[in-house]
XYZ file of C-alpha atoms in Angstrom:
566
model
C 38.553 -7.119 -28.626
C 35.966 -8.446 -31.066
C 34.930 -11.853 -29.694
C 32.973 -12.756 -32.806
C 35.997 -12.103 -35.010
C 38.073 -14.280 -32.674
C 35.638 -17.179 -33.102
C 35.470 -16.684 -36.856
C 39.292 -16.733 -37.128
C 39.435 -20.024 -35.193
C 36.806 -21.526 -37.510
C 38.631 -20.308 -40.629
C 41.994 -21.635 -39.413
C 40.607 -25.104 -38.725
C 38.079 -25.527 -41.570
C 39.613 -23.488 -44.400
C 36.361 -21.604 -44.941
C 36.731 -18.061 -46.259
C 36.268 -15.354 -43.642
C 33.178 -13.803 -45.251
C 31.271 -17.104 -45.342
C 32.260 -17.932 -41.779
C 31.270 -14.470 -40.519
C 27.838 -14.708 -42.184
C 27.307 -18.219 -40.804
C 28.056 -17.468 -37.150
C 24.897 -16.566 -35.261
C 23.638 -15.792 -31.769
C 21.699 -18.756 -30.318
C 18.063 -18.110 -29.363
C 18.781 -19.234 -25.788
C 21.770 -18.142 -23.700
C 22.039 -21.704 -22.363
C 23.029 -22.766 -25.895
C 26.124 -20.571 -25.824
C 27.216 -17.107 -26.828
C 27.755 -17.864 -30.517
C 26.859 -20.805 -32.720
C 28.296 -22.082 -35.984
C 26.185 -24.381 -38.204
C 28.380 -27.070 -39.800
C 26.019 -27.673 -42.727
C 28.113 -25.646 -45.235
C 31.002 -28.070 -44.567
C 29.011 -31.240 -45.204
C 29.550 -31.318 -48.987
C 33.229 -30.445 -48.745
C 34.110 -32.931 -45.995
C 31.552 -35.536 -47.143
C 30.366 -36.064 -43.602
C 27.145 -35.469 -41.721
C 27.004 -32.092 -39.900
C 26.682 -33.715 -36.409
C 29.853 -35.725 -37.068
C 31.711 -32.640 -38.250
C 30.545 -30.707 -35.156
C 31.844 -33.455 -32.839
C 35.230 -33.577 -34.575
C 35.703 -29.796 -34.547
C 34.572 -29.273 -30.942
C 37.690 -30.830 -29.468
C 40.020 -28.861 -31.726
C 38.426 -25.532 -30.794
C 38.273 -25.888 -27.006
C 41.844 -25.025 -26.031
C 41.651 -21.232 -25.797
C 41.754 -18.581 -23.031
C 38.952 -16.583 -24.666
C 36.697 -19.530 -25.417
C 35.759 -21.325 -22.208
C 34.324 -24.341 -23.989
C 32.785 -25.532 -27.252
C 29.879 -27.962 -27.348
C 28.620 -29.959 -30.317
C 24.813 -30.055 -30.421
C 23.362 -31.678 -33.507
C 24.994 -30.019 -36.484
C 25.989 -26.920 -34.511
C 29.079 -25.818 -32.641
C 28.101 -23.759 -29.604
C 30.781 -21.414 -28.227
C 30.871 -20.300 -24.590
C 33.161 -17.387 -23.732
C 35.309 -16.982 -20.658
C 32.948 -14.735 -18.707
C 35.526 -12.888 -16.655
C 37.578 -11.982 -19.721
C 34.469 -11.028 -21.697
C 33.222 -8.713 -18.941
C 36.632 -7.115 -18.412
C 37.379 -6.596 -22.100
C 33.942 -5.214 -22.913
C 33.599 -2.834 -19.977
C 37.170 -1.580 -20.408
C 36.519 -0.940 -24.112
C 33.367 1.059 -23.314
C 35.211 3.065 -20.675
C 37.809 3.939 -23.286
C 35.237 4.792 -25.993
C 32.996 6.788 -23.645
C 29.974 8.278 -25.414
C 31.241 6.949 -28.766
C 30.830 3.253 -27.957
C 29.363 1.470 -30.986
C 30.386 4.314 -33.289
C 31.851 3.350 -36.642
C 33.544 4.810 -39.704
C 31.887 2.284 -42.013
C 30.306 5.224 -43.855
C 33.698 6.562 -44.831
C 32.358 10.095 -45.206
C 30.039 9.120 -48.066
C 26.967 11.333 -48.350
C 23.551 10.065 -47.345
C 20.543 12.308 -47.933
C 17.533 11.788 -45.695
C 14.352 13.546 -46.784
C 11.739 13.548 -44.056
C 8.918 15.425 -42.341
C 8.044 17.500 -45.445
C 4.781 19.059 -44.207
C 2.455 21.012 -46.465
C 2.567 24.781 -46.198
C -0.456 26.417 -44.541
C -1.488 23.218 -42.767
C -0.805 22.455 -39.112
C 1.314 19.557 -37.934
C -0.874 16.612 -37.088
C 0.173 13.444 -35.298
C 0.679 11.666 -38.635
C 3.494 14.074 -39.558
C 5.435 12.889 -36.543
C 5.937 9.416 -38.014
C 8.047 10.766 -40.868
C 9.784 13.272 -38.586
C 10.672 10.775 -35.847
C 11.738 8.094 -38.307
C 13.799 10.398 -40.518
C 15.474 12.192 -37.615
C 16.504 8.867 -36.086
C 17.841 7.522 -39.395
C 19.859 10.713 -39.885
C 21.421 10.274 -36.440
C 22.110 6.573 -37.024
C 23.817 7.084 -40.403
C 25.853 9.931 -38.949
C 26.938 7.678 -36.059
C 28.232 5.208 -38.629
C 30.489 7.765 -40.272
C 28.308 8.958 -43.145
C 28.026 12.609 -44.120
C 24.304 13.055 -43.533
C 22.233 15.868 -45.009
C 18.740 16.220 -43.551
C 16.306 17.572 -46.133
C 12.846 18.988 -45.505
C 11.118 18.815 -48.890
C 8.321 21.237 -48.024
C 4.995 20.809 -49.758
C 4.963 24.402 -50.980
C 3.792 23.906 -54.570
C 0.913 22.319 -56.438
C -2.781 22.780 -57.112
C -3.560 22.874 -53.380
C -2.135 26.402 -53.381
C -4.524 27.341 -56.129
C -7.284 26.099 -53.814
C -5.909 28.030 -50.856
C -5.576 31.235 -52.884
C -9.150 30.819 -54.126
C -10.321 30.215 -50.547
C -8.369 33.185 -49.197
C -9.769 35.571 -51.790
C -13.332 34.414 -50.974
C -13.292 34.027 -47.189
C -9.884 35.171 -45.939
C -9.704 37.852 -43.253
C -6.084 38.899 -42.752
C -6.716 40.336 -39.277
C -8.238 37.040 -38.129
C -5.564 34.970 -39.830
C -2.750 36.984 -38.225
C -4.010 35.962 -34.767
C -3.897 32.220 -35.488
C -2.369 31.764 -38.958
C -2.183 28.011 -39.538
C -5.520 27.091 -37.980
C -7.360 29.880 -39.811
C -5.801 28.946 -43.149
C -6.811 25.342 -42.507
C -10.390 26.440 -41.854
C -10.735 28.182 -45.205
C -8.931 25.306 -46.969
C -11.412 22.784 -45.516
C -14.267 25.136 -46.404
C -13.052 25.221 -50.007
C -13.409 21.427 -50.268
C -16.856 21.539 -48.724
C -18.039 24.262 -51.098
C -16.338 22.699 -54.133
C -18.522 19.625 -53.712
C -21.499 21.928 -54.360
C -19.685 24.163 -56.864
C -17.355 22.066 -59.064
C -16.302 25.211 -60.922
C -14.236 26.146 -57.853
C -11.817 23.350 -58.776
C -11.285 24.877 -62.225
C -10.665 28.270 -60.652
C -8.091 26.718 -58.290
C -6.252 25.125 -61.196
C -6.174 28.497 -62.960
C -4.737 30.176 -59.872
C -1.986 27.580 -59.654
C -1.157 28.097 -63.336
C -0.840 31.831 -62.584
C 1.474 30.975 -59.718
C 3.628 28.883 -62.051
C 3.710 31.760 -64.517
C 4.957 34.177 -61.826
C 1.827 36.302 -61.416
C 2.660 38.878 -58.723
C -0.566 38.754 -56.703
C -0.656 34.971 -56.417
C 3.105 34.799 -55.789
C 2.882 37.324 -52.953
C 0.080 35.353 -51.331
C 2.067 32.128 -51.693
C 5.117 33.719 -50.033
C 2.949 34.914 -47.173
C 1.496 31.445 -46.609
C 4.994 29.938 -46.676
C 6.545 32.429 -44.232
C 3.896 32.109 -41.537
C 3.942 28.335 -41.888
C 7.727 28.074 -41.421
C 7.497 30.018 -38.161
C 5.069 27.403 -36.831
C 7.041 24.453 -38.201
C 10.297 25.607 -36.631
C 8.591 26.046 -33.277
C 7.547 22.393 -33.378
C 10.961 21.218 -34.620
C 12.606 23.051 -31.713
C 10.363 21.179 -29.275
C 11.339 17.857 -30.874
C 15.028 18.762 -31.139
C 14.983 18.290 -34.920
C 17.231 20.255 -37.279
C 17.446 20.355 -41.081
C 20.248 21.229 -43.473
C 17.858 22.269 -46.235
C 14.266 23.487 -46.502
C 14.200 23.404 -50.299
C 10.620 22.498 -51.072
C 8.811 21.713 -54.283
C 8.822 25.358 -55.339
C 12.628 25.394 -55.346
C 12.567 23.033 -58.314
C 9.957 24.956 -60.327
C 12.625 26.411 -62.631
C 14.388 23.053 -62.984
C 11.530 21.052 -64.434
C 11.815 22.193 -68.049
C 15.177 20.446 -68.254
C 13.606 17.211 -67.006
C 10.878 17.432 -69.631
C 13.489 18.126 -72.331
C 15.642 15.172 -71.239
C 12.713 12.772 -71.265
C 11.535 14.109 -74.611
C 15.033 13.848 -76.132
C 15.215 10.239 -75.006
C 11.821 9.571 -76.682
C 10.287 8.581 -73.363
C 7.308 10.972 -73.467
C 4.081 9.842 -75.080
C 0.683 11.521 -75.191
C -2.195 10.131 -73.162
C -5.518 12.006 -73.065
C -3.655 15.225 -73.776
C -1.105 14.670 -71.006
C 2.573 13.801 -71.478
C 3.462 10.552 -69.726
C 6.206 7.938 -69.529
C 4.845 4.505 -70.394
C 5.708 1.944 -67.708
C 3.499 -0.889 -68.907
C 6.584 -3.057 -69.500
C 7.128 -2.894 -65.733
C 3.445 -3.605 -64.947
C 2.916 -0.088 -63.641
C 0.571 2.725 -64.624
C 2.103 5.523 -66.724
C 3.957 8.274 -64.889
C 2.414 11.660 -65.699
C 5.023 14.358 -66.408
C 2.829 17.157 -67.812
C -0.922 17.548 -67.357
C -3.168 18.248 -70.315
C -3.060 21.986 -69.528
C 0.736 21.930 -69.589
C 1.133 22.183 -65.807
C 3.709 20.031 -64.051
C 2.872 17.374 -61.485
C 4.695 16.304 -58.328
C 6.453 13.477 -60.193
C 8.108 16.066 -62.439
C 9.252 18.032 -59.428
C 10.545 14.918 -57.665
C 12.603 13.933 -60.700
C 14.015 17.467 -60.905
C 14.830 17.299 -57.195
C 16.610 13.951 -57.553
C 18.694 15.243 -60.467
C 19.597 18.399 -58.539
C 20.590 16.376 -55.471
C 22.776 14.058 -57.520
C 24.613 16.982 -59.084
C 24.874 18.899 -55.798
C 25.698 16.131 -53.312
C 26.876 13.167 -55.426
C 25.056 11.069 -52.856
C 25.744 7.480 -51.846
C 22.094 7.107 -50.816
C 19.084 9.333 -51.342
C 16.465 8.247 -48.809
C 12.808 9.328 -48.937
C 10.976 8.849 -45.629
C 7.410 8.986 -46.933
C 4.323 6.939 -46.049
C 3.872 3.478 -47.551
C 0.746 4.569 -49.502
C 3.184 6.469 -51.763
C 5.109 3.301 -52.655
C 3.779 3.207 -56.239
C 4.762 6.846 -56.818
C 8.363 6.125 -55.888
C 8.486 2.935 -57.964
C 7.307 4.988 -60.940
C 9.749 7.777 -60.137
C 12.795 5.515 -59.885
C 11.731 3.592 -63.005
C 11.502 6.777 -65.086
C 14.947 7.794 -63.869
C 16.354 4.392 -64.850
C 14.768 4.662 -68.295
C 16.466 8.051 -68.609
C 19.776 6.253 -68.205
C 20.541 7.447 -64.674
C 22.062 4.374 -63.040
C 22.260 6.244 -59.734
C 18.500 5.816 -59.521
C 19.360 2.524 -57.791
C 20.811 4.595 -54.941
C 17.418 6.208 -54.306
C 15.451 4.449 -51.578
C 11.847 4.823 -50.447
C 11.544 4.192 -46.702
C 7.825 3.741 -46.146
C 5.866 3.700 -42.908
C 2.374 2.785 -41.771
C -0.711 4.702 -40.688
C -1.352 6.383 -37.353
C -4.553 5.923 -35.406
C -5.711 7.561 -32.206
C -8.686 5.955 -30.495
C -9.000 3.707 -33.539
C -9.499 6.515 -36.067
C -7.405 7.189 -39.156
C -6.119 10.738 -39.260
C -7.024 13.039 -42.136
C -6.231 16.668 -42.987
C -8.696 16.979 -45.850
C -11.966 17.190 -43.936
C -10.778 18.584 -40.628
C -10.835 15.198 -38.823
C -7.394 15.746 -37.362
C -5.429 15.248 -34.147
C -2.971 18.106 -33.742
C 0.600 17.198 -32.851
C 0.714 20.116 -30.406
C -2.257 18.712 -28.509
C -0.693 15.246 -28.246
C 2.706 16.548 -27.115
C 1.168 18.929 -24.583
C -1.107 16.238 -23.173
C 1.789 13.786 -22.926
C 3.844 16.378 -21.023
C 0.908 17.186 -18.727
C 0.185 13.517 -17.968
C 3.878 12.944 -17.259
C 3.928 15.908 -14.887
C 0.954 14.425 -13.018
C 2.705 11.057 -12.693
C 5.865 12.726 -11.371
C 3.841 14.648 -8.768
C 1.778 11.589 -7.762
C 4.963 9.597 -7.184
C 6.433 12.408 -5.063
C 9.503 12.124 -7.215
C 12.577 14.039 -6.038
C 13.077 15.700 -9.403
C 14.888 19.036 -9.290
C 13.253 20.521 -12.396
C 9.881 18.858 -12.871
C 8.942 20.959 -15.895
C 12.067 19.987 -17.857
C 11.754 16.354 -16.785
C 8.075 16.214 -17.782
C 8.911 17.674 -21.184
C 11.764 15.248 -21.911
C 9.846 12.213 -20.651
C 6.544 13.203 -22.287
C 8.066 13.901 -25.698
C 10.303 10.853 -25.427
C 7.239 8.701 -24.734
C 5.628 9.805 -27.992
C 8.792 9.402 -30.089
C 9.459 5.925 -28.673
C 5.972 4.806 -29.685
C 6.650 5.669 -33.337
C 9.943 3.782 -33.355
C 9.182 0.719 -31.240
C 8.050 -1.561 -34.096
C 8.822 -2.154 -37.742
C 8.114 1.123 -39.521
C 5.546 -0.364 -41.908
C 3.347 -1.464 -39.033
C 0.358 0.781 -38.297
C 0.365 2.568 -34.948
C -2.503 2.768 -32.457
C -1.630 5.462 -29.953
C -2.525 4.741 -26.327
C -1.616 6.803 -23.280
C -1.499 3.680 -21.117
C 1.294 2.139 -23.190
C 3.116 5.373 -24.046
C 3.471 6.431 -20.406
C 3.954 3.006 -18.837
C 6.968 3.413 -16.555
C 7.235 -0.359 -16.145
C 6.664 -1.612 -19.675
C 8.279 -1.184 -23.070
C 8.335 2.594 -23.207
C 10.641 5.583 -23.198
C 9.875 6.353 -19.524
C 10.945 2.799 -18.649
C 14.321 3.275 -20.358
C 14.716 6.825 -19.026
C 13.993 5.568 -15.517
C 16.632 2.858 -15.891
C 19.152 5.528 -16.843
C 18.099 7.817 -13.971
C 18.325 4.915 -11.502
C 21.885 4.226 -12.638
C 22.861 7.879 -12.336
C 21.391 7.971 -8.826
C 23.568 5.015 -7.800
C 26.641 6.759 -9.169
C 25.824 9.954 -7.269
C 25.602 7.966 -4.030
C 29.015 6.492 -4.837
C 30.634 9.870 -5.419
C 34.228 9.755 -4.237
C 34.766 6.067 -5.003
C 37.370 5.537 -7.716
C 36.367 2.498 -9.766
C 38.731 3.102 -12.686
C 40.910 0.165 -11.589
C 38.058 -2.260 -10.914
C 38.766 -5.999 -10.724
C 35.984 -7.504 -12.821
C 36.593 -10.983 -11.449
C 34.567 -9.677 -8.492
C 31.573 -8.882 -10.691
C 31.040 -12.192 -12.479
C 27.445 -13.417 -12.221
C 24.742 -14.572 -14.589
C 22.969 -11.193 -14.508
C 26.237 -9.305 -14.978
C 27.194 -11.422 -17.951
C 23.777 -10.998 -19.611
C 24.024 -7.232 -19.151
C 27.545 -6.973 -20.557
C 26.564 -9.113 -23.540
C 23.861 -6.556 -24.274
C 26.398 -3.744 -23.967
C 28.697 -5.521 -26.381
C 25.917 -5.790 -29.003
C 25.230 -2.062 -29.372
C 27.345 -1.517 -32.496
C 25.604 -4.397 -34.281
C 22.179 -2.959 -33.431
C 23.140 0.405 -34.937
C 24.460 -1.249 -38.103
C 21.309 -3.373 -38.430
C 19.159 -0.245 -38.089
C 21.019 1.471 -40.938
C 21.178 -1.606 -43.157
C 17.402 -2.094 -42.969
C 16.464 1.574 -42.426
C 14.678 0.453 -39.269
C 15.381 2.474 -36.091
C 13.356 -0.062 -34.142
C 16.507 -2.216 -33.958
C 18.015 0.480 -31.735
C 14.710 0.913 -29.909
C 14.461 -2.808 -29.187
C 18.133 -2.852 -28.204
C 17.888 -0.085 -25.590
C 14.718 -1.650 -24.148
C 16.436 -5.029 -23.750
C 19.515 -3.326 -22.327
C 17.384 -1.565 -19.706
C 15.679 -4.851 -18.801
C 19.063 -6.531 -18.349
C 20.244 -3.567 -16.262
C 17.179 -3.808 -13.993
C 17.873 -7.497 -13.358
C 21.522 -6.705 -12.687
C 21.027 -4.046 -10.014
C 18.111 -5.904 -8.393
C 20.210 -9.056 -7.900
C 23.700 -7.571 -7.472
C 23.733 -5.146 -4.510
C 26.055 -2.215 -5.016
C 25.975 0.358 -2.225
C 24.940 -1.899 0.675
C 27.310 -1.976 3.642
C 27.935 -5.726 3.389
C 29.282 -5.426 -0.178
C 33.111 -5.385 -0.128
C 34.876 -2.474 -1.832
C 36.372 -4.492 -4.706
C 32.961 -5.885 -5.663
C 31.428 -2.447 -5.244
C 33.969 -0.893 -7.611
C 33.435 -3.538 -10.295
C 29.675 -3.142 -10.170
C 29.889 0.656 -10.191
C 32.052 0.535 -13.316
C 29.372 -1.574 -15.002
C 26.623 0.854 -13.913
C 28.653 3.739 -15.308
C 29.146 2.273 -18.792
C 25.535 1.048 -18.920
C 24.139 4.528 -18.334
C 26.415 5.888 -21.050
C 25.147 3.344 -23.586
C 21.478 3.842 -22.626
C 21.888 7.588 -23.128
C 23.636 7.155 -26.478
C 21.062 4.662 -27.755
C 18.116 6.841 -26.729
C 19.869 9.811 -28.324
C 19.912 7.975 -31.669
C 16.124 7.805 -31.359
C 15.902 11.535 -30.646
C 14.990 10.862 -26.990
C 16.631 12.786 -24.160
C 17.485 11.410 -20.720
C 16.877 12.893 -17.280
C 19.210 12.576 -14.296
C 16.466 11.829 -11.788
C 12.885 10.559 -11.876
């Protein structure tokens, strides 16, 4: 049963408040000693013409007589509700047993379509650690929305168009050696791309040549188009290798180039609506009334810009998917671009522009340095993942851990450690990567949560043969048990909060707190010791069982896998 709804119904019946107001008012107290739920009586003060503390005292007595609610205390202007612990534990654990791996799942999405655009690396450039922020964040959001009953489409809007390809073509024709590139495609293409920027600082005419090459590409020139296709194909092979390691899958790889034949319509629409004005030879949409710089649609040479392509992409997605939400997981530095983009779409009369959302995220630093692809100062994602796996393997071996498959365990724990780090705080907060915190088996980390799960599974293996399906939960009541089960009960709310705010860290924080509560539970409530009677043993085993299921599900929503032993 839903204990919060039960409390809200009691409040509504006695006060006459509408259900929505009562539901929004009820809150979880900051301290467990203050109760399980609290209701502030301040909204009733004007209606009843009494001080909130007086109202709280009068209502407390009327709300106490209930099997579910153990007691109600009036503290200041608040009503603090304390549940019957035995009933709460029994009802919650039984509900999780029934739901299995779908505990906390919801159909709130009602099958409506949510598009999540994320990762979106540039063709012919290697994955660096900064790309993982978008990938980890977007992958988790896609899983979370799907868990809530939305029809999620994961989109990888590849950076496969733009003047950078003119630069790469220019670089390839000057310094490219196909035999060398075939041996190590992405790294060799990056080398000549970086060299182009270095040489262009001494030879500015290179930039003009690059722009001309891109214009040829837009016009369908065969030589430049063939080179572009080659760069794209070898890049996708590398990208998919990395995605396989991370367990990430996409429904669409339509990149910027896909929309190259759809941009003329956008220009025509904006021109027909008298939104285009000339500025230094370029065609722009004036946004001065919104205190923003103009949005460039066509450059002075008639070439399109990424804003044009993004508008074409949004229009295509609306027509194709009729989306409920169109989410862009792109770094916070691009916030102005998306404000301009959505504003142009609104000016065009597309009200669905309000359903487009920019989900920004902060910067990534390693050893205190910002990461950059432009000048070669870059930390490769491969290197970070491989080092994390290697360090995890060393820890497993040092601890003489009885892990059956150390290689698989090291991979899951090492990759999980990196993913957790990107999702542990609010997404707009910058990240400083540190091996000490990422691989801390006793702190707030993926290994800590994975170890909690593995510890629970180990207990259950030792109890093999014991049937705890008919457990008497009156035997399990304790402070630590109740705190743990309260955490279990809160999973669905954490998932909904994560989707509502587009912040996976709500799930991350949840599973960390759940693991902490689980550690306290099994350290203070013996399970398999000989002096523990069978009825108590069964009740505690049932709680271990459902806890491991919820830890696994929660970590899964973050893209993190579990291991059965550590």
